[in-house]
């Protein structure tokens, strides 16, 4: 039987918009513009596939290093404070970078500035992301059986940002790096202001606050090992991310050099992928209500594996765009499954540390993908993508075969 929304439901939804969804939206757009804008800038200025791959790796390596601190600091200090300070610091770094690029638009100073910005914004964005994810998980737990709906909205926000971010960065880049950095600065400031509305998250016990920050990863690792369903799903998605990372790192080279398209076409690929993911997340939201986590996850794993294998052999730009969009749509469905599962399984007092460890594992393939792109001649990238796609398919098959009877994924949300 369907029930009309009560004033309490409406008030709760309004509270989520103000305290969770709006801050996450501003931060996600800034994240997407940094992630996709800087590699495009490197390719446009150097015309070097190797440097583009190196920049991608450099962008991700400091982010990974930040996870040992981010989760434990969020657990000790609270999500709202960390979110605010990280977004504010990113705005300051970007503003300084924009000034330097105005004074030195080309040459060594410009190159060093862009690379330093890639590393700095990467670290600060991971702090804000961990804080935002923790706040979202708290909201999901409070939603109870509707936790997957909160997670679907958060993924929708991320994918909308991915839809707008690359295209916006590409357009602004036509006017030069300073305008692009200025817009990201304003978005970061907006995220910092909106983060003040984020409700405080449960803090870890006093004992854990005395631990060194690096101990958070160890705590998270032990928690993952104690939750087999979460561990298997993280393993499968890590192998999947290697294939996705190769497509992201090599995307500018494939689109520009292999298919002969412009740098704007690179952003269009990921904007189309984000649009497809938004649709997929909406579908998964209702499918999870009726089918549960395992059937939806297994279907997304199958579709994603087939799309990635086909993308490695794409004959032209249009087919490549469509196949990447299908792959990322399937990955969005898997992300809903993962976020819902971890919001149910991870103890609240260990969530920040476990989230950090989980995301660290999931993101390890991305700098590896950047290095592989830097070391592989452009003509050999198709073979590397094929090998990673095969590894992705085998990993996801093993994961969902192992989880087929696991109660954590068989129970309907």
Coordinates of C-alpha atoms in Angstrom, one line a residue, residues 233 237 240 277 280-281 283-285 287-288 292-308 326-337 392 396 400:
X233 CA 33.2 -6.8 -3.0
X237 CA 35.8 -3.5 -7.6
X240 CA 37.4 -3.3 -12.1
X277 CA 25.3 6.5 -14.9
X280 CA 21.5 3.6 -14.2
X281 CA 21.6 4.7 -10.6
X283 CA 17.0 2.3 -12.2
X284 CA 19.1 0.5 -9.6
X285 CA 17.4 2.4 -6.9
X287 CA 15.6 -2.5 -8.7
X288 CA 17.2 -2.8 -5.2
X292 CA 18.0 -7.0 -3.4
X293 CA 21.8 -6.3 -3.6
X294 CA 23.2 -9.5 -5.2
X295 CA 21.0 -9.7 -8.3
X296 CA 21.5 -6.0 -9.1
X297 CA 25.2 -6.2 -8.4
X298 CA 25.7 -9.4 -10.5
X299 CA 23.8 -7.9 -13.5
X300 CA 25.9 -4.7 -13.3
X301 CA 29.1 -6.7 -13.1
X302 CA 28.2 -8.7 -16.2
X303 CA 27.2 -5.6 -18.3
X304 CA 30.3 -3.7 -17.2
X305 CA 32.7 -6.5 -18.0
X306 CA 31.3 -7.0 -21.5
X307 CA 31.3 -3.2 -22.2
X308 CA 34.9 -2.9 -21.1
X326 CA 27.7 1.7 -20.6
X327 CA 30.8 0.6 -18.6
X328 CA 30.5 3.6 -16.2
X329 CA 26.7 3.1 -15.9
X330 CA 27.3 -0.4 -14.7
X331 CA 30.0 0.8 -12.4
X332 CA 27.5 3.3 -10.9
X333 CA 25.2 0.4 -10.1
X334 CA 28.0 -1.5 -8.4
X335 CA 28.8 1.7 -6.4
X336 CA 25.3 1.8 -5.1
X337 CA 25.6 -1.8 -4.0
X392 CA 38.2 -7.1 -14.5
X396 CA 33.9 -9.7 -10.8
X400 CA 29.8 -12.5 -7.2

